Structures are given as structure tokens and as C-alpha cells.
Coordinates of C-alpha atoms in Angstrom, one line a residue:
M1105 CA 95.0 44.0 -7.2
L1106 CA 92.2 41.4 -6.5
L1107 CA 89.6 43.2 -10.0
R1108 CA 93.0 41.8 -12.3
K1109 CA 92.9 38.7 -10.6
A1110 CA 89.4 38.1 -10.9
A1111 CA 89.2 39.4 -14.7
T1112 CA 92.2 36.5 -15.3
T1113 CA 90.3 34.1 -13.7
A1114 CA 86.7 35.4 -15.9
A1115 CA 89.1 34.9 -19.0
T1116 CA 90.3 31.4 -18.0
V1117 CA 86.8 30.1 -17.7
V1118 CA 85.3 32.1 -20.9
G1119 CA 88.6 30.4 -22.9
A1120 CA 88.0 26.8 -21.3
G1121 CA 84.0 27.4 -22.4
A1122 CA 85.2 28.1 -25.8
A1123 CA 87.9 25.5 -26.4
V1124 CA 85.0 22.8 -25.0
L1125 CA 82.3 24.0 -27.7
A1126 CA 84.5 24.1 -30.2
A1127 CA 86.0 20.5 -29.3
G1128 CA 82.0 19.7 -29.3
R1129 CA 81.2 21.1 -32.4
Y1130 CA 84.8 19.2 -34.0
A1131 CA 82.9 15.9 -32.5
G1132 CA 79.9 16.9 -33.5
D1133 CA 80.7 16.8 -36.9
A1134 CA 82.4 13.9 -36.5
A1135 CA 80.2 11.9 -35.8
L1136 CA 78.1 12.6 -38.3
R1137 CA 80.7 11.1 -41.2
V1138 CA 80.4 8.1 -40.9
P1139 CA 81.8 7.3 -44.6
P1140 CA 80.7 4.2 -46.6
D1141 CA 83.1 0.6 -46.2
R1142 CA 84.7 1.6 -43.2
P1143 CA 84.4 0.2 -39.7
L1144 CA 82.0 2.2 -37.2
P1145 CA 83.4 3.8 -34.4
G1146 CA 85.3 2.1 -31.8
E1147 CA 85.1 -1.6 -34.0
E1148 CA 88.4 -2.9 -32.9
R1149 CA 90.6 -4.3 -35.1
C1150 CA 92.7 -8.0 -34.7
T1151 CA 95.8 -9.3 -36.6
V1152 CA 96.4 -11.7 -38.1
H1153 CA 98.6 -14.6 -36.7
A1154 CA 98.4 -18.1 -39.5
A1155 CA 95.8 -18.9 -42.4
D1156 CA 95.8 -22.0 -44.3
T1157 CA 93.2 -23.3 -46.9
A1158 CA 90.5 -23.7 -44.0
T1159 CA 91.5 -21.6 -41.1
V1160 CA 92.2 -18.2 -40.4
T1161 CA 94.0 -17.5 -36.3
L1162 CA 93.6 -14.1 -35.2
S1163 CA 94.2 -12.1 -32.0
R1164 CA 91.6 -12.3 -29.5
T1165 CA 88.8 -9.4 -29.8
A1166 CA 85.4 -9.0 -28.9
A1167 CA 84.5 -9.3 -32.8
S1168 CA 87.1 -12.2 -33.3
V1169 CA 85.2 -14.2 -30.8
R1170 CA 81.4 -13.4 -32.2
P1171 CA 79.6 -16.3 -33.4
G1172 CA 78.2 -16.2 -37.4
T1173 CA 79.4 -15.7 -40.3
Y1174 CA 81.6 -12.2 -41.2
A1175 CA 83.7 -10.7 -43.8
L1176 CA 87.6 -9.8 -42.9
I1177 CA 88.8 -6.2 -44.5
G1178 CA 92.0 -5.3 -44.0
K1179 CA 94.1 -3.3 -47.0
D1180 CA 93.7 -4.9 -50.4
L1181 CA 92.2 -7.5 -48.5
H1182 CA 88.9 -9.1 -48.4
A1183 CA 87.9 -12.6 -46.7
I1184 CA 84.9 -14.5 -45.5
V1185 CA 85.2 -16.4 -42.5
G1186 CA 82.7 -18.5 -40.5
P1187 CA 82.1 -19.2 -36.7
P1188 CA 85.2 -20.4 -34.6
V1189 CA 86.7 -23.5 -34.3
A1190 CA 86.5 -25.3 -31.0
E1191 CA 88.3 -28.5 -31.3
V1192 CA 91.7 -26.5 -32.8
A1193 CA 94.0 -26.4 -30.1
H1194 CA 95.8 -22.6 -29.8
P1195 CA 97.4 -19.6 -27.1
P1196 CA 94.3 -18.5 -25.2
D1197 CA 95.2 -14.5 -26.9
R1198 CA 94.4 -16.3 -30.2
V1199 CA 90.6 -17.4 -31.6
V1200 CA 90.8 -19.5 -35.0
R1201 CA 88.1 -19.4 -37.2
H1202 CA 86.3 -21.1 -40.0
L1203 CA 88.1 -19.7 -43.2
E1204 CA 85.4 -19.6 -46.5
R1205 CA 86.6 -18.1 -49.1
V1206 CA 89.3 -15.4 -49.7
P1207 CA 87.4 -13.2 -52.9
H1208 CA 90.5 -10.9 -52.5
G1209 CA 93.8 -10.6 -51.6
G1210 CA 95.7 -12.5 -49.5
L1211 CA 95.3 -13.2 -45.4
E1212 CA 99.2 -12.5 -44.8
H1213 CA 100.8 -12.6 -41.1
G1214 CA 100.2 -9.7 -39.6
A1215 CA 97.8 -8.0 -41.7
K1216 CA 95.7 -5.5 -39.6
V1217 CA 91.6 -6.7 -39.8
W1218 CA 87.9 -5.7 -38.9
F1219 CA 84.5 -7.9 -38.6
S1220 CA 82.0 -6.8 -41.4
P1221 CA 78.6 -7.4 -41.9
Q1222 CA 79.3 -6.5 -45.3
L1223 CA 79.6 -9.6 -46.4
Y1224 CA 80.7 -9.9 -50.1
P1225 CA 82.5 -7.6 -52.7
G1226 CA 81.6 -6.6 -55.7
N1227 CA 78.2 -7.0 -57.4
P1228 CA 75.5 -9.9 -57.2
R1229 CA 76.4 -11.7 -60.0
D1230 CA 80.4 -11.8 -60.1
A1231 CA 80.0 -12.4 -55.9
L1232 CA 76.6 -14.7 -55.9
G1233 CA 76.0 -15.5 -59.9
L1234 CA 72.3 -13.8 -59.7
D1235 CA 72.0 -11.7 -63.0
H1236 CA 71.0 -8.7 -62.3
A1237 CA 70.7 -5.4 -64.2
E1238 CA 72.3 -1.8 -63.4
V1239 CA 69.3 0.4 -63.2
R1240 CA 69.1 4.4 -62.5
V1241 CA 66.9 6.0 -60.0
E1242 CA 66.3 9.6 -60.4
G1243 CA 66.7 10.6 -56.8
E1244 CA 66.3 14.3 -55.7
L1245 CA 69.7 15.1 -55.7
G1246 CA 70.5 13.5 -58.7
P1247 CA 71.0 9.7 -60.4
L1248 CA 71.7 6.4 -58.0
P1249 CA 72.7 3.2 -59.5
A1250 CA 70.7 0.3 -58.2
W1251 CA 70.9 -3.2 -59.0
F1252 CA 67.5 -4.7 -59.6
L1253 CA 67.0 -8.4 -59.4
P1254 CA 64.1 -9.9 -61.6
G1255 CA 61.5 -11.9 -60.4
P1256 CA 58.0 -12.9 -61.5
R1257 CA 56.4 -12.0 -58.1
D1258 CA 54.5 -8.2 -58.4
T1259 CA 55.9 -7.2 -54.8
W1260 CA 59.1 -5.6 -54.9
V1261 CA 61.6 -6.0 -52.0
I1262 CA 63.4 -2.5 -51.4
A1263 CA 66.5 -3.5 -49.8
V1264 CA 68.1 -0.4 -48.4
H1265 CA 71.9 -0.2 -46.5
G1266 CA 72.8 2.3 -43.4
L1267 CA 75.4 3.5 -41.1
G1268 CA 79.3 2.5 -42.4
T1269 CA 78.0 0.1 -45.3
T1270 CA 76.9 0.3 -49.3
R1271 CA 74.1 -1.8 -51.6
R1272 CA 77.2 -4.4 -51.2
H1273 CA 75.3 -5.3 -47.8
P1274 CA 71.9 -6.6 -48.4
M1275 CA 73.4 -8.9 -50.6
V1276 CA 73.5 -11.1 -47.4
V1277 CA 70.1 -11.7 -48.2
L1278 CA 69.9 -12.0 -52.1
P1279 CA 70.0 -15.1 -52.6
F1280 CA 67.2 -15.7 -50.5
L1281 CA 64.8 -13.4 -51.8
H1282 CA 65.4 -14.8 -55.5
R1283 CA 64.8 -17.9 -54.0
M1284 CA 61.0 -16.7 -52.8
R1285 CA 61.2 -15.4 -56.6
L1286 CA 61.1 -11.7 -54.9
P1287 CA 61.9 -9.2 -57.5
V1288 CA 64.7 -6.5 -55.7
L1289 CA 65.4 -3.2 -56.0
A1290 CA 68.9 -2.4 -54.6
P1291 CA 69.8 1.4 -54.6
A1292 CA 72.6 3.6 -53.3
L1293 CA 71.9 5.9 -51.2
R1294 CA 73.3 9.9 -51.7
G1295 CA 77.1 10.0 -50.2
D1296 CA 77.8 6.3 -51.3
P1297 CA 80.4 5.7 -54.7
G1298 CA 78.7 6.6 -57.7
A1299 CA 76.1 8.8 -56.0
P1300 CA 76.0 12.2 -55.3
P1301 CA 77.6 13.4 -52.5
A1302 CA 75.6 13.9 -49.1
L1303 CA 74.8 17.8 -48.5
D1304 CA 78.0 18.9 -46.7
G1305 CA 79.1 15.9 -46.5
I1306 CA 77.0 14.6 -43.5
N1307 CA 75.4 11.8 -42.0
R1308 CA 72.0 12.8 -41.3
L1309 CA 70.4 9.6 -40.2
G1310 CA 68.1 8.7 -42.6
A1311 CA 66.2 12.2 -41.9
E1312 CA 67.1 13.4 -45.1
E1313 CA 68.4 10.0 -46.6
W1314 CA 65.1 8.5 -46.6
H1315 CA 64.0 10.7 -50.0
D1316 CA 66.1 8.8 -51.8
L1317 CA 64.3 5.5 -50.6
D1318 CA 61.0 7.4 -51.1
A1319 CA 62.6 8.1 -54.9
A1320 CA 63.3 4.5 -55.2
I1321 CA 59.7 3.2 -54.3
G1322 CA 58.6 5.7 -57.4
H1323 CA 61.0 3.6 -59.7
A1324 CA 59.5 0.3 -58.4
V1325 CA 56.1 1.6 -59.3
R1326 CA 56.7 3.1 -62.6
N1327 CA 57.8 -0.5 -63.3
G1328 CA 55.7 -2.9 -62.7
A1329 CA 55.7 -3.0 -58.3
R1330 CA 52.2 -2.8 -57.3
R1331 CA 53.1 -2.9 -53.3
V1332 CA 56.3 -2.7 -52.0
V1333 CA 58.4 -4.4 -49.0
L1334 CA 60.7 -1.9 -47.6
H1335 CA 63.7 -3.9 -45.8
G1336 CA 66.2 -1.6 -44.0
W1337 CA 69.4 -2.0 -42.0
S1338 CA 70.5 0.7 -39.6
T1339 CA 69.5 4.5 -40.2
G1340 CA 68.5 2.3 -43.1
A1341 CA 65.4 1.2 -41.9
T1342 CA 64.9 4.7 -39.9
M1343 CA 64.4 5.5 -43.8
A1344 CA 61.8 2.8 -43.7
L1345 CA 59.8 4.3 -41.2
L1346 CA 60.2 7.7 -42.4
A1347 CA 59.1 6.4 -46.2
A1348 CA 56.3 4.1 -44.9
L1349 CA 55.0 7.4 -43.0
D1350 CA 55.4 10.6 -45.0
S1351 CA 56.3 9.2 -48.8
P1352 CA 53.1 10.3 -51.3
L1353 CA 53.2 6.3 -52.1
S1354 CA 53.2 5.3 -48.6
H1355 CA 50.3 3.7 -50.0
R1356 CA 52.1 1.0 -51.6
V1357 CA 54.1 -0.2 -49.0
S1358 CA 52.7 -3.3 -47.4
G1359 CA 55.5 -4.6 -45.1
L1360 CA 58.3 -3.2 -43.4
V1361 CA 61.8 -5.2 -42.5
L1362 CA 63.9 -3.6 -40.0
D1363 CA 66.8 -4.7 -39.1
S1364 CA 68.9 -2.9 -36.2
P1365 CA 66.7 0.3 -36.7
V1366 CA 67.5 3.7 -35.3
L1367 CA 64.8 5.3 -33.1
D1368 CA 66.8 6.6 -30.8
W1369 CA 68.8 8.9 -32.8
Q1370 CA 70.4 10.8 -29.7
A1371 CA 71.7 7.2 -28.3
T1372 CA 72.8 6.7 -31.7
L1373 CA 74.9 10.6 -32.0
R1374 CA 76.2 9.4 -28.3
A1375 CA 77.3 6.3 -29.3
L1376 CA 79.1 8.3 -32.5
A1377 CA 80.7 10.7 -30.6
R1378 CA 81.6 8.5 -27.7
H1379 CA 84.9 6.7 -29.6
R1380 CA 86.2 10.0 -31.0
V1381 CA 85.9 12.7 -27.7
P1382 CA 86.7 12.4 -23.6
R1383 CA 82.8 11.7 -22.2
M1384 CA 82.5 15.4 -20.9
L1385 CA 82.4 16.5 -24.2
V1386 CA 79.6 13.8 -25.7
P1387 CA 76.8 16.4 -24.9
Y1388 CA 78.2 19.2 -26.3
A1389 CA 79.1 16.4 -29.4
V1390 CA 75.5 15.4 -29.7
R1391 CA 74.4 19.2 -29.0
A1392 CA 76.6 20.4 -32.1
A1393 CA 75.8 17.5 -34.5
R1394 CA 71.9 18.3 -34.3
H1395 CA 72.3 21.7 -35.5
R1396 CA 75.2 20.9 -37.9
A1397 CA 72.9 18.6 -39.6
G1398 CA 69.9 20.5 -38.9
L1399 CA 68.1 17.3 -37.2
D1400 CA 64.6 18.0 -36.2
P1401 CA 64.2 15.7 -33.1
G1402 CA 60.4 15.8 -33.7
L1403 CA 60.7 14.3 -37.8
L1404 CA 63.3 11.4 -36.1
L1405 CA 61.3 10.3 -33.1
R1406 CA 57.7 10.3 -34.8
A1407 CA 58.9 7.7 -37.2
G1408 CA 59.4 5.2 -34.3
E1409 CA 55.8 6.4 -32.4
P1410 CA 53.5 3.5 -32.0
D1411 CA 50.5 4.6 -33.2
R1412 CA 51.4 5.9 -36.4
L1413 CA 52.4 2.2 -37.7
S1414 CA 50.3 1.3 -40.1
V1415 CA 51.4 -2.1 -42.3
P1416 CA 53.4 -5.1 -40.5
T1417 CA 56.6 -5.1 -39.5
L1418 CA 59.5 -7.4 -38.8
I1419 CA 62.6 -5.8 -36.2
L1420 CA 65.4 -8.1 -36.5
H1421 CA 67.6 -6.8 -33.9
G1422 CA 69.8 -7.9 -31.2
P1423 CA 70.8 -6.6 -27.0
D1424 CA 74.3 -6.2 -28.0
D1425 CA 73.6 -3.5 -30.6
A1426 CA 76.2 -0.9 -29.1
F1427 CA 74.6 2.2 -31.5
A1428 CA 70.9 1.1 -32.2
P1429 CA 68.9 0.5 -28.6
W1430 CA 67.7 -2.8 -29.0
E1431 CA 65.1 -1.6 -26.1
R1432 CA 63.1 0.9 -28.0
S1433 CA 62.6 -1.7 -30.9
R1434 CA 61.4 -4.5 -28.1
E1435 CA 59.0 -1.6 -26.6
L1436 CA 57.5 -0.5 -30.3
A1437 CA 57.2 -4.4 -31.0
E1438 CA 54.9 -4.8 -26.8
L1439 CA 53.0 -1.7 -28.2
R1440 CA 52.2 -2.9 -31.0
P1441 CA 52.0 -6.5 -30.9
D1442 CA 48.8 -6.3 -33.7
L1443 CA 51.4 -5.3 -36.1
V1444 CA 55.1 -6.2 -35.1
T1445 CA 56.7 -9.4 -34.6
L1446 CA 60.3 -9.2 -33.6
R1447 CA 62.8 -11.7 -33.4
S1448 CA 65.8 -11.3 -30.9
F1449 CA 69.6 -11.9 -32.0
R1450 CA 72.5 -12.8 -29.3
E1451 CA 75.8 -11.8 -29.6
A1452 CA 74.8 -9.7 -33.0
P1453 CA 76.3 -6.3 -33.1
H1454 CA 75.2 -3.1 -35.1
A1455 CA 73.3 -4.5 -38.2
A1456 CA 74.5 -8.1 -38.1
A1457 CA 71.9 -10.1 -37.3
W1458 CA 71.8 -12.0 -40.4
N1459 CA 75.7 -12.8 -39.7
A1460 CA 74.6 -14.2 -36.6
D1461 CA 72.4 -16.6 -37.5
P1462 CA 71.5 -16.4 -40.9
H1463 CA 69.2 -19.3 -41.3
R1464 CA 67.0 -17.9 -38.2
Y1465 CA 67.0 -14.7 -40.0
E1466 CA 65.6 -16.5 -43.4
E1467 CA 63.1 -18.3 -41.5
A1468 CA 62.1 -15.1 -39.8
L1469 CA 61.8 -13.0 -43.2
R1470 CA 60.0 -16.6 -45.2
R1471 CA 57.5 -16.1 -42.0
F1472 CA 56.9 -12.5 -42.5
L1473 CA 56.8 -11.9 -46.4
T1474 CA 54.7 -14.9 -47.4
P1475 CA 51.5 -14.0 -46.8
L1476 CA 52.4 -10.6 -48.6
M1477 CA 53.6 -11.5 -51.9

């Protein structure tokens, strides 16, 4: 009798352990599937309550009260909103924001929307009036569509997006770079619309995707670039670090602009997983994601090692980033003050420093890029 009870207990424990491991594997896989043009995990949707030609009234959430300029994305909807309007009376559970324009759809009462740092829909010509060419970058997995905006200088900027966005995200800085007369290449990456699918359909936090950026550097050099500045957001910033370190053309990289860089891959995986699974399963999810993606912790950590940095670097990051710890950016700046300049942006979520303060962001860019042109 005691033996049977002990066996039953052992089987229950083993079964529970197997269930936990299976759930961890599921969560790890989910954490690595971050589709483009979708909100990052945990991004709370808000409700449209009213709109006119100048303002939109939204339910009060952590996102809807943020200062700055963002896109409102919903079903068949893309709107651009400015900061909250303080002088308009409204109920305490609502927020009124400036409405700049509605490129697509309508702000219907009751619509569910989320805030995105990817401000513009379409392409640079339609959204911003900037002439560009549609080009193809021959990537490791196949051709990658890219926008090329010409300029008279021989230093090119290669702008690469990160988690939850597409090459439309870098459009926020294209007018500024155009005024600086810098050629810009904005490539799609594996897994993006029109690009080859990612291996197994999962994101590897830049550990494999950086090869697409490497291909973009090669395209730029073959087409007249003497030097390149890599401007990356989120995991795109991680790719920029890896390319500057390991690309055969790394000697052509004259500077790095890192917006919300993912320098601690375990922290980012924990942040992606914790919105999808119970807290107790998060460590299993991180471990499973690492094995599922074949992530080399040494490679990703090496990207942000201070002694390996060799070119001037501008970091644009905020302490309110929930996916890429700002502390790692601060440490890198403190350890390499000879090369790294850190500009901190309060109340800026992940990869949204420009949205939080466009003027300050572009002034930091101007000061950084001028000696490199």
C-alpha cells in the first residue's frame, strides 16, 4: 500500500514536471515569435471615445498619457497623434490628445487601438514626399527589399528596425537625414513582408539577423558608399553592434547609432515571456527559447562588450524601456566615455526615443553625425 502511494506520488511529480517543461517550451517559442507590425507583448489597447478634426479622446492607460508623437493602430486604422492636451476638460478616466492626421481609416467610437512608435504607413514618397528607389539587397536567405534615398555625400546611413516593427519605423528620421544630405538605405529583414521567412519563423534577437545588415553594408559599398553609419533600433541596434564587430566590411563602419539596444538578451526574453505565461514559468521559457533558437549567449553578450567597441557610438535610450534594460546602455557609456555618448529619454517606451522628443533626438543625431560625414 505504501509502495503504491509512493509510486503514485512520484508519477504525479514527474507528470507535473513534464507539464511545466512543456509549458516552458511553448512559452519560449511564443516569446521568439514577435511578428512585424504588431504590438509588443503587454502593450495595452485603449478605446476611442470621441474624435474631431483636432483631437481624439481615449481611455486612460499608461500609453495614452505618454508625451510625444505616436501612431494609433487599430483594425483598418492608422492615425498620428501628438501629446496630450492639458487645457481640454475631460473625465478622469480619459485622455485628450492632439490629432495630427489620419492616413488610413477612421477613428470610430469604441475602436480598440494601440500606440506604436512606427509613425508612418506606406513608403517615404507617399508618407513624406521623399523620392526614393526600390532596391534589392542580396541577403543570406534571399533578396531583401529596401528603400534607398539618394544624397550627395559618400557616407551612407543604413537604418535597421527591431522588434515588432518593419522598415517603416526608420521613416521617422528620414526627413532629418535628407536635410543632412546623407544617402539612406532602409532594408527589410528576414521575416518581414516581401522578405524571405525567418528560419523556423522565430526571431533570434539579432544573432542571425545581423547577416541581413551585413548584406546591406555590402550593397552600400558596391554602390558608392565609402563609409557607413549603422542606425539600429531595438534588436536592429544589436545587429549594428554585431556587424561592426564581425562583418568583413567592418572597416567601412564609421559610427553607430543605437536606439534602445538589446544588450541583455536574457532580460529581453524574460520581458517577452512574462506577458504570456505565469511568473513561475518564465525561467523555463527563457531556457527553452535559448535552446529553440540556438542562441549563443557569448555572441550576444560579446556584442556589447566595452573593450570591443572601436567606433564612435551614440546611444538613445530611456529608463522606462520595459524590454531592453537602460542600465546596460548606461554601463557601456560609463565604461567607454572616449567613444560612447548616451542621451537618455524619459517616458519613452522601447524603441520610441524619437517619439518622446523628436527635437532633442534629432539634435543629438546632428551633433553626432556632423564629424562623420
